[in-house]
Structures are given as C-alpha cells and as structure tokens.
Short mmCIF file of C-alpha atoms and ligand atoms in Angstrom, two decimals:
data_model
loop_
_atom_site.label_atom_id
_atom_site.label_comp_id
_atom_site.label_asym_id
_atom_site.label_seq_id
_atom_site.Cartn_x
_atom_site.Cartn_y
_atom_site.Cartn_z
CA MET A 922 129.47 70.18 -69.72
CA LYS A 923 126.55 67.92 -68.91
CA GLY A 924 123.69 70.08 -70.18
CA LYS A 925 122.94 71.45 -73.61
CA PHE A 926 122.76 74.96 -75.04
CA ILE A 927 120.09 75.78 -77.61
CA THR A 928 119.92 79.24 -79.17
CA LEU A 929 117.08 80.83 -81.12
CA GLU A 930 118.00 83.49 -83.64
CA GLY A 931 116.29 85.63 -86.23
CA GLY A 932 115.26 89.14 -87.21
CA GLU A 933 112.76 91.41 -85.50
CA GLY A 934 109.33 89.92 -84.80
CA CYS A 935 110.20 86.38 -85.94
CA GLY A 936 108.60 84.77 -82.88
CA LYS A 937 111.72 83.73 -80.93
CA SER A 938 110.43 84.72 -77.51
CA THR A 939 107.12 82.85 -77.84
CA GLN A 940 108.83 79.84 -79.37
CA SER A 941 111.54 79.75 -76.67
CA LYS A 942 108.82 79.50 -74.01
CA LEU A 943 106.98 76.76 -75.90
CA LEU A 944 110.19 74.80 -76.38
CA GLN A 945 111.01 75.11 -72.69
CA ALA A 946 107.56 73.76 -71.77
CA TYR A 947 108.00 70.89 -74.25
CA LEU A 948 111.39 69.87 -72.82
CA GLN A 949 110.25 70.24 -69.21
CA ALA A 950 107.30 67.97 -69.96
CA LYS A 951 109.83 65.37 -71.11
CA GLY A 952 111.54 65.63 -67.71
CA ILE A 953 114.50 67.75 -68.81
CA GLU A 954 115.36 70.58 -66.46
CA THR A 955 115.43 73.60 -68.75
CA LEU A 956 116.36 77.20 -68.16
CA LEU A 957 115.03 79.94 -70.41
CA SER A 958 117.18 83.01 -70.87
CA LYS A 959 118.03 85.73 -73.35
CA GLU A 960 120.60 88.16 -74.68
CA PRO A 961 120.95 90.97 -74.08
CA GLY A 962 119.62 91.00 -70.52
CA GLY A 963 119.88 87.47 -69.15
CA THR A 964 121.45 88.63 -65.88
CA PRO A 965 120.76 91.62 -63.56
CA GLU A 966 123.86 93.37 -64.93
CA GLY A 967 122.82 92.46 -68.47
CA ILE A 968 119.46 94.15 -67.92
CA VAL A 969 121.31 97.43 -67.38
CA LEU A 970 123.37 96.85 -70.55
CA ARG A 971 120.19 95.98 -72.47
CA GLN A 972 118.68 99.34 -71.58
CA LEU A 973 121.70 101.06 -73.11
CA LEU A 974 121.65 98.88 -76.21
CA VAL A 975 118.02 98.81 -77.28
CA THR A 976 116.90 102.36 -76.57
CA GLY A 977 117.88 105.77 -77.87
CA ASP A 978 119.38 107.07 -81.06
CA LYS A 979 120.21 104.41 -83.64
CA ASP A 980 123.63 105.94 -84.32
CA LYS A 981 124.65 106.68 -80.75
CA PHE A 982 127.43 104.09 -80.48
CA ASP A 983 130.79 103.68 -82.12
CA PRO A 984 130.54 100.28 -83.95
CA ILE A 985 133.17 98.58 -81.80
CA THR A 986 131.70 99.98 -78.58
CA GLU A 987 128.36 98.47 -79.59
CA CYS A 988 129.91 95.03 -80.14
CA LEU A 989 131.83 95.21 -76.87
CA LEU A 990 128.65 95.98 -74.96
CA TYR A 991 126.90 92.95 -76.47
CA TYR A 992 129.95 90.88 -75.63
CA ALA A 993 130.09 92.22 -72.06
CA ASP A 994 126.47 91.13 -71.63
CA ARG A 995 127.37 87.74 -73.18
CA ARG A 996 130.33 87.11 -70.88
CA GLN A 997 128.22 87.87 -67.83
CA HIS A 998 125.47 85.62 -69.16
CA LEU A 999 127.81 82.70 -69.85
CA THR A 1000 129.76 82.86 -66.62
CA LYS A 1001 126.93 83.63 -64.21
CA LEU A 1002 124.07 81.70 -65.74
CA VAL A 1003 124.63 79.50 -68.81
CA TRP A 1004 127.76 77.57 -67.80
CA PRO A 1005 126.78 76.99 -64.14
CA ALA A 1006 123.36 75.71 -65.26
CA MET A 1007 124.88 73.44 -67.90
CA ASN A 1008 127.34 72.09 -65.36
CA GLU A 1009 124.36 71.04 -63.27
CA GLY A 1010 123.01 69.15 -66.28
CA LYS A 1011 120.36 71.71 -67.24
CA TRP A 1012 119.47 72.54 -70.80
CA VAL A 1013 119.64 76.28 -71.44
CA ILE A 1014 117.56 77.93 -74.15
CA SER A 1015 118.75 81.40 -75.07
CA ASP A 1016 116.63 83.87 -77.01
CA ARG A 1017 119.58 85.21 -79.11
CA TYR A 1018 123.32 84.64 -78.76
CA ALA A 1019 126.48 85.47 -80.73
CA ASP A 1020 124.98 84.92 -84.21
CA SER A 1021 122.88 88.03 -83.53
CA THR A 1022 126.06 90.08 -83.14
CA GLU A 1023 127.36 88.79 -86.44
CA ALA A 1024 124.02 89.31 -88.19
CA TYR A 1025 123.24 92.77 -86.76
CA GLN A 1026 126.59 94.42 -86.05
CA TYR A 1027 128.48 92.88 -89.02
CA TYR A 1028 126.06 92.03 -91.84
CA GLY A 1029 123.31 94.48 -90.84
CA TYR A 1030 125.67 97.44 -90.95
CA ASN A 1031 127.21 96.23 -94.18
CA LYS A 1032 130.45 94.91 -92.67
CA ARG A 1033 131.53 98.22 -91.16
CA ILE A 1034 133.70 96.40 -88.61
CA ASP A 1035 136.45 93.95 -89.30
CA TYR A 1036 135.32 90.31 -89.17
CA ALA A 1037 138.53 89.27 -87.35
CA THR A 1038 137.72 91.79 -84.59
CA LEU A 1039 134.40 90.11 -84.04
CA GLN A 1040 136.00 86.67 -83.97
CA ASN A 1041 138.59 87.86 -81.46
CA MET A 1042 135.86 89.15 -79.20
CA TYR A 1043 134.13 85.77 -79.39
CA GLN A 1044 137.35 83.97 -78.46
CA ILE A 1045 137.97 86.23 -75.45
CA VAL A 1046 134.43 85.83 -74.18
CA ALA A 1047 133.53 82.24 -74.99
CA GLY A 1048 136.68 80.45 -76.19
CA ASP A 1049 135.73 77.31 -78.13
CA PHE A 1050 132.29 77.08 -76.55
CA LYS A 1051 129.42 76.93 -79.09
CA PRO A 1052 125.71 76.20 -78.89
CA ASP A 1053 124.74 72.55 -79.40
CA LEU A 1054 121.93 73.69 -81.67
CA THR A 1055 120.94 77.03 -83.19
CA LEU A 1056 117.48 77.51 -84.64
CA ILE A 1057 117.33 80.37 -87.11
CA LEU A 1058 113.74 81.54 -87.49
CA ASP A 1059 113.54 82.99 -90.96
CA MET A 1060 110.85 85.23 -92.43
CA PRO A 1061 110.59 88.27 -94.72
CA PRO A 1062 111.69 91.33 -92.69
CA GLU A 1063 108.53 93.27 -93.68
CA VAL A 1064 106.36 90.68 -91.92
CA GLY A 1065 108.52 90.57 -88.80
CA MET A 1066 108.85 94.34 -88.54
CA ALA A 1067 105.09 94.84 -88.74
CA ARG A 1068 104.63 92.36 -85.88
CA SER A 1069 107.39 93.98 -83.88
CA PHE A 1070 105.95 97.49 -84.19
CA ALA A 1071 102.47 96.23 -83.25
CA LYS A 1072 103.86 94.51 -80.14
CA ALA A 1073 105.91 97.56 -79.12
CA ALA A 1074 102.86 99.83 -79.51
CA SER A 1075 100.66 97.55 -77.39
CA MET A 1076 103.30 97.43 -74.64
CA GLU A 1077 104.30 101.08 -75.02
CA SER A 1078 107.85 99.81 -75.41
CA LYS A 1079 110.75 102.10 -76.18
CA GLU A 1080 112.97 99.22 -77.31
CA LEU A 1081 112.97 100.27 -80.93
CA ARG A 1082 116.58 101.20 -81.59
CA PHE A 1083 117.03 98.55 -84.30
CA GLU A 1084 113.48 98.62 -85.61
CA SER A 1085 114.09 102.25 -86.53
CA ARG A 1086 116.69 101.18 -89.11
CA GLN A 1087 115.82 101.05 -92.81
CA ILE A 1088 114.61 97.86 -94.46
CA ASP A 1089 118.02 97.36 -96.11
CA PHE A 1090 119.53 96.81 -92.67
CA HIS A 1091 116.97 94.07 -91.96
CA ASN A 1092 117.45 92.44 -95.36
CA ASN A 1093 121.21 92.43 -94.74
CA LEU A 1094 120.91 90.79 -91.36
CA ARG A 1095 118.53 88.16 -92.72
CA HIS A 1096 121.11 87.39 -95.39
CA GLY A 1097 123.73 87.26 -92.58
CA PHE A 1098 121.82 84.62 -90.62
CA LEU A 1099 121.44 82.52 -93.78
CA GLU A 1100 125.19 82.81 -94.46
CA ILE A 1101 126.00 81.68 -90.91
CA ALA A 1102 123.69 78.67 -91.35
CA LYS A 1103 125.38 77.76 -94.63
CA ARG A 1104 128.79 77.96 -92.99
CA GLU A 1105 127.85 75.87 -89.95
CA PRO A 1106 125.19 73.35 -90.99
CA GLU A 1107 126.09 70.94 -88.19
CA ARG A 1108 125.06 73.57 -85.61
CA CYS A 1109 122.42 75.70 -87.37
CA VAL A 1110 119.03 74.87 -88.82
CA VAL A 1111 116.99 77.46 -90.73
CA ILE A 1112 113.27 77.18 -90.06
CA ASN A 1113 110.61 78.99 -92.09
CA ALA A 1114 108.89 81.08 -89.40
CA ASP A 1115 106.30 82.75 -91.63
CA THR A 1116 103.45 80.69 -90.24
CA ASP A 1117 101.24 80.36 -87.14
CA ILE A 1118 102.57 79.75 -83.62
CA GLU A 1119 101.58 76.07 -83.37
CA THR A 1120 102.95 75.09 -86.79
CA LEU A 1121 106.24 76.79 -86.01
CA HIS A 1122 106.41 75.07 -82.63
CA GLN A 1123 105.93 71.69 -84.33
CA ARG A 1124 108.70 72.51 -86.82
CA ILE A 1125 111.03 73.40 -83.96
CA VAL A 1126 110.19 70.27 -81.97
CA LYS A 1127 110.92 68.10 -85.02
CA VAL A 1128 114.39 69.64 -85.41
CA VAL A 1129 115.19 69.40 -81.69
CA GLU A 1130 114.10 65.74 -81.62
CA GLU A 1131 116.17 64.90 -84.68
CA ARG A 1132 119.29 66.79 -83.64
CA LEU A 1133 119.45 66.41 -79.86
CA LYS A 1134 117.23 63.39 -79.13
CA PRO A 1135 116.03 64.74 -75.76
P1 TMP B 1804 115.33 91.20 -78.64
O1 TMP B 1804 114.36 92.32 -78.87
O2 TMP B 1804 115.18 90.08 -79.59
O3 TMP B 1804 115.38 90.79 -77.20
O4 TMP B 1804 116.81 91.79 -78.95
C1 TMP B 1804 117.18 93.05 -78.59
C2 TMP B 1804 117.76 93.79 -79.75
O5 TMP B 1804 119.18 93.69 -79.74
C3 TMP B 1804 117.29 93.32 -81.12
O6 TMP B 1804 116.98 94.49 -81.89
C4 TMP B 1804 118.51 92.64 -81.70
C5 TMP B 1804 119.66 93.33 -81.04
N1 TMP B 1804 120.88 92.54 -80.87
C6 TMP B 1804 122.03 92.91 -81.57
O7 TMP B 1804 121.99 93.86 -82.36
N2 TMP B 1804 123.18 92.21 -81.37
C7 TMP B 1804 123.27 91.17 -80.49
O8 TMP B 1804 124.33 90.56 -80.33
C8 TMP B 1804 122.07 90.78 -79.78
C9 TMP B 1804 122.12 89.65 -78.81
C10 TMP B 1804 120.92 91.50 -79.99
#
C-alpha cells in the first residue's frame, strides 16, 4: 500500500484525540494528504457499534462478544476506510487500533480470555497488516481518569463504560501497553504524555520525523 498507517494508543484521558488532530494538521502542512479516524466508530456502521460498546453496564458483555464487537468495527474500518485511503497514497491516523483490544480486553481484565483467541481474531480481520507506527501515550491512570471525567461532565457524555472500572483495571491496561511496546519496538514508541499539549505535540512530531521521515 502506498500510504502509511499511524495509530495513537493509551489509557483514558491521555490526550490521543487532541494529539491526533495536531498531528494531522502537521502532516497536511507538509503536503501529505492525511485522514484522521478512530476506533471504535470510524465508519457509519462503527458508530452504531461504538454506542453499544462505550455505554451501559460495565459487565454487560460476555468477554468474547466484547472482543468480536471491537473486531467487527475494526474490519469495517479497515475495509471501508483505512485500506482504500492508503491505496490512494493517503496517510491514515487512527485514534486507537488493535493494541487497545489487547490492552483493555486482555490485560485490563487480567487475561480473562485466551491470548490465542485474540490473535486469531486479528488474523481473520487484518491478516499480516500492521500499523507503520504506533505512538503509545503513557501517563499515570489517575491523571488521565481525572481528565476524562472532567471532559465527560462538560460534554454530558454517557461514554463512561470503561471509566467506571476500578483503578486496577487501568493500571493493568497501562502495563499491557508497555508490554506491547517492549515486544514490538520497531513499531511502537512510548511517549510520556504527562505534560502540556504543545510539549506532547513536539514529542510526537520528533518521533514521526525520525521513524517515518514524512
Ligand atoms: P475512546 O474514548 O478513546 O474513543 O475509546 C472508546 C473506549 O473503548 C475506551 O474506553 C477504550 C475502549 N476500547 C476498548 O476497550 N477496546 C478496543 O479495542 C478499543 C478500540 C477501544
């Protein structure tokens, strides 16, 4: 594929959405056609799945059902949006991708599903396709959660299904993201996100310049 695929990952309130927009503006200013998207909810069908996934009782899904729904959203996202755009030479930035499933549904819930099941789902949905670069925005969960609750209150958002989990869950998923980065250093870069918006943007730009030379 001609384009590139950059994913931003991290726990609640780590600044991914703001930073994705800033990165898109940076790349566009360099003349690179860039598409900004997200999971779950990067397609019209995904928006419906997102509603199911991020609202309601925290224990409402069977663990495998929950993974399959994220993977259904992902398949739709890849086939309808990410791959066609990349084939046209566009760079796609996605606010979350498959590392979130591993961090939340596997590590977050203390490995309550089989790791091989998760890997099989990835194979079915994406085959050997991987992001060119994954930026893991890391910060203490307490800081991110406070930000996330403040944002949800100001927007009267009901998307708090995962925020309502105990701090252990968030510590586990942070550990999960760091494990993924250790396992795949050629794809993943951990960035300390416990700072202001502009400093974090500069940290991200430095990594993107070094790794992808846009
Ligand atoms: P967002 O608020 O960052 O857009 O993400 C929506 C929620 O979905 C967030 O709490 C993280 C969660 N999530 C998973 O649990 N697994 C996944 O695979 C993805 C993509 C998101």
